[in-house]
Amino acid sequence: ISLVFFFHSCVSHRFIAKPCALGLKVQANGPQKAQPNAILEKVFTAITKHPDEKRLEGLSKQLDWDVRSIQRWFRQRRNQEKPSTLTKFCESMWRFTFYLYIFTYGVRFLRKTPWLWNTRQCWNGYPYQPLMPDLHYYYIVELSFYWSLMFSQFIDIKRKDFGIMFTHHIVTVTLITFSYVTNLTRVGTLTLCLHDAADVVLEAAKMANYCKCQKLSDLLFLTFAIVFIVSRLGIYPLW
């Protein structure tokens, strides 16, 4: 299922999200590319992306460039590794679509369960609680999504928060798997639904920002802050 999500993400980016982004006039061009230079490229890839003053002076003498030009080259080269606004919009649209779907599914599923409003029911009869097909589907889809996010990190443009996000995905996959194996799925569904609520608004706010709809973006980010505080800092730890 993780591979299906990964494939669907690639198809969605190319045939759905990208046309939508272009229709909304999202900037398609990436950062300005640095002019090709074998020596500087070797330093950038093998030694350092942020040369100190001593190295800059040495490169300046070697290439007969002034230091400011070399600093500009390294800055442009670093920017090349950042994803374009179009790429970020496509990623946010894919995640928004997933979070909206899975949050809606979670709410519809939990409305039919006795443990939504009475959390004591999460422990009633534990650990001998039946695994309902809807609950099993909910878990498998969530788990597969985070596996696909972890896999995609290795083929996407590498970002500054690579290590942090990789750790986040590992922890998330571990927690979901552990709760499934130990049959703590009732409380797990509540946790998943609470966390997805804020993510829906966050991805919508990002898309509005990439489209340069500033007022809508500000409103959505404010809504995200409220939902985050209420759901993750209020309901989750206190209820």
Coordinates of C-alpha atoms in Angstrom, one line a residue:
I1 CA 0.0 0.0 0.0
S2 CA 2.9 2.3 0.7
L3 CA 4.1 1.9 -2.9
V4 CA 0.6 2.6 -4.1
F5 CA 0.6 5.9 -2.2
F6 CA 4.1 6.7 -3.6
F7 CA 2.9 6.0 -7.1
H8 CA -0.3 8.0 -6.6
S9 CA 1.8 10.9 -5.2
C10 CA 3.9 11.0 -8.4
V11 CA 0.8 10.8 -10.6
S12 CA -1.0 13.4 -8.6
H13 CA 2.0 15.8 -8.7
R14 CA 2.3 15.6 -12.5
F15 CA -1.3 15.3 -13.8
I16 CA -3.4 17.0 -11.1
A17 CA -1.5 19.3 -8.8
K18 CA 0.8 20.8 -11.4
P19 CA -2.0 21.9 -13.8
C20 CA -3.9 23.3 -10.8
A21 CA -0.8 25.2 -9.7
L22 CA -0.1 26.6 -13.2
G23 CA -3.8 27.6 -13.4
L24 CA -3.5 29.5 -10.2
K25 CA -0.3 31.2 -11.5
V26 CA 2.0 29.6 -9.0
Q27 CA 5.6 30.5 -9.9
A28 CA 7.0 27.6 -12.0
N29 CA 10.6 28.8 -12.2
G30 CA 13.1 27.6 -9.7
P31 CA 16.0 29.6 -8.2
Q32 CA 18.6 31.2 -10.5
K33 CA 21.2 28.6 -11.4
A34 CA 24.9 29.2 -10.7
Q35 CA 27.1 29.3 -13.8
P36 CA 29.0 26.0 -14.3
N37 CA 32.4 25.9 -12.6
A38 CA 34.2 22.6 -12.0
I39 CA 36.5 23.8 -9.2
L40 CA 33.7 25.5 -7.2
E41 CA 31.4 22.6 -7.8
K42 CA 34.0 20.2 -6.4
V43 CA 34.4 22.3 -3.3
F44 CA 30.7 22.6 -2.9
T45 CA 29.9 18.8 -3.2
A46 CA 33.0 17.4 -1.6
I47 CA 34.2 19.9 1.0
T48 CA 31.8 22.6 2.2
K49 CA 28.7 24.5 1.1
H50 CA 29.7 27.4 3.3
P51 CA 33.3 28.3 2.7
D52 CA 35.1 30.4 5.3
E53 CA 37.1 33.6 4.6
K54 CA 40.4 31.7 4.2
R55 CA 39.0 29.3 1.6
L56 CA 37.2 32.1 -0.2
E57 CA 40.5 34.0 -0.5
G58 CA 42.3 30.9 -1.8
L59 CA 39.5 30.3 -4.4
S60 CA 39.7 33.9 -5.4
K61 CA 43.4 33.7 -6.2
Q62 CA 42.9 30.3 -8.0
L63 CA 40.1 31.5 -10.2
D64 CA 41.0 35.1 -10.5
W65 CA 37.5 36.0 -9.2
D66 CA 36.7 38.6 -6.5
V67 CA 35.5 37.2 -3.2
R68 CA 32.0 38.7 -3.6
S69 CA 31.5 36.8 -6.9
I70 CA 32.5 33.5 -5.3
Q71 CA 30.1 34.2 -2.3
R72 CA 27.3 34.9 -4.8
W73 CA 28.1 31.6 -6.7
F74 CA 27.9 29.6 -3.5
R75 CA 24.6 31.3 -2.5
Q76 CA 23.1 30.6 -5.9
R77 CA 24.4 27.0 -5.8
R78 CA 22.8 26.4 -2.4
N79 CA 19.5 27.9 -3.6
Q80 CA 19.5 25.4 -6.5
E81 CA 19.0 22.6 -4.0
K82 CA 15.8 24.2 -2.7
P83 CA 12.5 23.1 -4.2
S84 CA 10.7 25.5 -6.4
T85 CA 7.4 27.1 -5.3
L86 CA 5.6 24.9 -7.9
T87 CA 7.1 21.7 -6.3
K88 CA 6.1 22.8 -2.8
F89 CA 2.6 23.6 -3.9
C90 CA 2.2 20.1 -5.5
E91 CA 3.5 18.4 -2.4
S92 CA 1.1 20.5 -0.2
M93 CA -1.8 19.7 -2.5
W94 CA -1.2 16.0 -2.3
R95 CA -0.9 16.1 1.5
F96 CA -3.9 18.3 1.8
T97 CA -6.0 15.8 -0.2
F98 CA -4.8 12.9 1.9
Y99 CA -5.3 14.6 5.3
L100 CA -8.8 15.9 4.2
Y101 CA -9.8 12.4 3.1
I102 CA -8.4 10.5 6.1
F103 CA -9.7 13.1 8.6
T104 CA -13.2 12.9 7.1
Y105 CA -13.0 9.1 7.2
G106 CA -11.8 9.2 10.8
V107 CA -14.7 11.5 11.9
R108 CA -17.3 9.3 10.1
F109 CA -15.8 6.2 11.6
L110 CA -15.5 7.5 15.2
R111 CA -19.1 8.9 15.2
K112 CA -20.3 5.2 15.2
T113 CA -18.0 4.1 18.0
P114 CA -18.8 4.2 21.8
W115 CA -15.3 5.5 22.7
L116 CA -15.5 8.9 20.9
W117 CA -17.4 10.6 23.7
N118 CA -16.6 8.1 26.5
T119 CA -12.9 7.5 26.5
R120 CA -13.2 4.8 29.2
Q121 CA -14.5 2.6 26.4
C122 CA -11.0 2.6 25.0
W123 CA -10.1 0.2 27.8
N124 CA -13.3 -1.7 28.2
G125 CA -12.4 -5.4 27.7
Y126 CA -8.8 -4.6 26.8
P127 CA -6.8 -6.4 25.4
Y128 CA -9.6 -8.7 24.0
Q129 CA -11.2 -6.1 21.7
P130 CA -12.3 -7.0 18.2
L131 CA -10.5 -5.5 15.3
M132 CA -13.3 -4.1 13.1
P133 CA -12.6 -3.9 9.3
D134 CA -13.1 -0.1 9.3
L135 CA -10.6 0.4 12.1
H136 CA -8.1 -2.0 10.4
Y137 CA -8.4 0.1 7.1
Y138 CA -8.0 3.3 9.0
Y139 CA -4.7 2.1 10.6
I140 CA -3.3 0.6 7.4
V141 CA -3.9 3.7 5.3
E142 CA -2.4 6.0 7.9
L143 CA 0.6 3.7 8.4
S144 CA 1.2 3.3 4.6
F145 CA 1.0 7.1 4.1
Y146 CA 3.8 7.8 6.6
W147 CA 5.9 4.9 5.1
S148 CA 5.5 6.5 1.7
L149 CA 6.6 9.9 3.1
M150 CA 9.7 8.4 4.5
F151 CA 10.6 6.6 1.2
S152 CA 10.0 9.7 -0.8
Q153 CA 12.5 11.7 1.2
F154 CA 15.3 9.8 -0.4
I155 CA 14.4 10.7 -4.0
D156 CA 13.0 14.2 -3.5
I157 CA 15.2 17.3 -3.3
K158 CA 17.2 17.0 0.0
R159 CA 16.2 19.7 2.4
K160 CA 17.7 21.2 5.6
D161 CA 15.2 19.5 7.8
F162 CA 15.8 16.0 6.3
G163 CA 17.1 14.5 9.5
I164 CA 14.3 16.0 11.6
M165 CA 11.5 14.9 9.3
F166 CA 13.1 11.4 8.9
T167 CA 13.1 11.0 12.6
H168 CA 9.5 12.3 12.8
H169 CA 8.4 9.7 10.3
I170 CA 10.3 6.9 12.0
V171 CA 8.7 7.8 15.4
T172 CA 5.2 8.1 13.8
V173 CA 5.5 4.7 12.1
T174 CA 6.8 3.1 15.3
L175 CA 4.0 4.5 17.4
I176 CA 1.3 3.5 14.9
T177 CA 2.8 0.0 14.6
F178 CA 3.2 -0.4 18.4
S179 CA -0.4 0.6 19.1
Y180 CA -1.6 -1.8 16.4
V181 CA 0.4 -4.7 17.7
T182 CA -0.6 -4.1 21.3
N183 CA -4.3 -3.6 20.3
L184 CA -4.3 0.0 21.6
T185 CA -6.2 0.9 18.5
R186 CA -9.2 2.6 20.0
V187 CA -7.2 5.3 21.7
G188 CA -5.0 5.2 18.6
T189 CA -7.9 6.2 16.3
L190 CA -8.6 9.2 18.6
T191 CA -5.0 10.3 18.5
L192 CA -4.8 10.0 14.7
C193 CA -8.0 12.0 14.1
L194 CA -6.9 14.7 16.5
H195 CA -3.5 15.1 14.8
D196 CA -5.0 15.1 11.2
A197 CA -7.4 18.0 12.0
A198 CA -4.6 20.6 12.2
D199 CA -2.6 19.1 9.3
V200 CA -5.6 19.7 6.9
V201 CA -5.6 23.4 7.7
L202 CA -1.8 23.7 7.6
E203 CA -1.5 22.3 4.1
A204 CA -4.3 24.6 2.9
A205 CA -2.5 27.6 4.4
K206 CA 0.7 26.7 2.6
M207 CA -1.1 26.4 -0.7
A208 CA -2.7 29.8 -0.2
N209 CA 0.7 31.2 0.6
Y210 CA 2.3 29.7 -2.6
C211 CA -0.5 31.2 -4.6
K212 CA 0.2 34.6 -3.0
C213 CA -3.3 34.9 -1.6
Q214 CA -2.0 36.7 1.4
K215 CA -5.3 37.4 3.2
L216 CA -6.5 33.8 2.8
S217 CA -3.1 32.5 3.9
D218 CA -3.1 34.6 7.0
L219 CA -6.6 33.5 7.9
L220 CA -5.8 29.9 7.4
F221 CA -2.6 30.1 9.4
L222 CA -4.6 31.7 12.2
T223 CA -7.1 28.9 12.0
F224 CA -4.3 26.4 12.1
A225 CA -2.9 27.9 15.3
I226 CA -6.3 27.8 16.9
V227 CA -7.0 24.2 15.8
F228 CA -3.5 23.1 16.8
I229 CA -3.8 24.6 20.3
V230 CA -7.3 23.2 20.9
S231 CA -6.6 19.7 19.5
R232 CA -3.0 19.0 20.4
L233 CA -2.5 21.2 23.5
G234 CA -6.0 21.0 24.9
I235 CA -8.1 18.0 24.0
Y236 CA -5.2 15.5 23.5
P237 CA -3.4 15.9 26.9
L238 CA -6.4 16.8 29.0
W239 CA -9.2 14.6 27.6

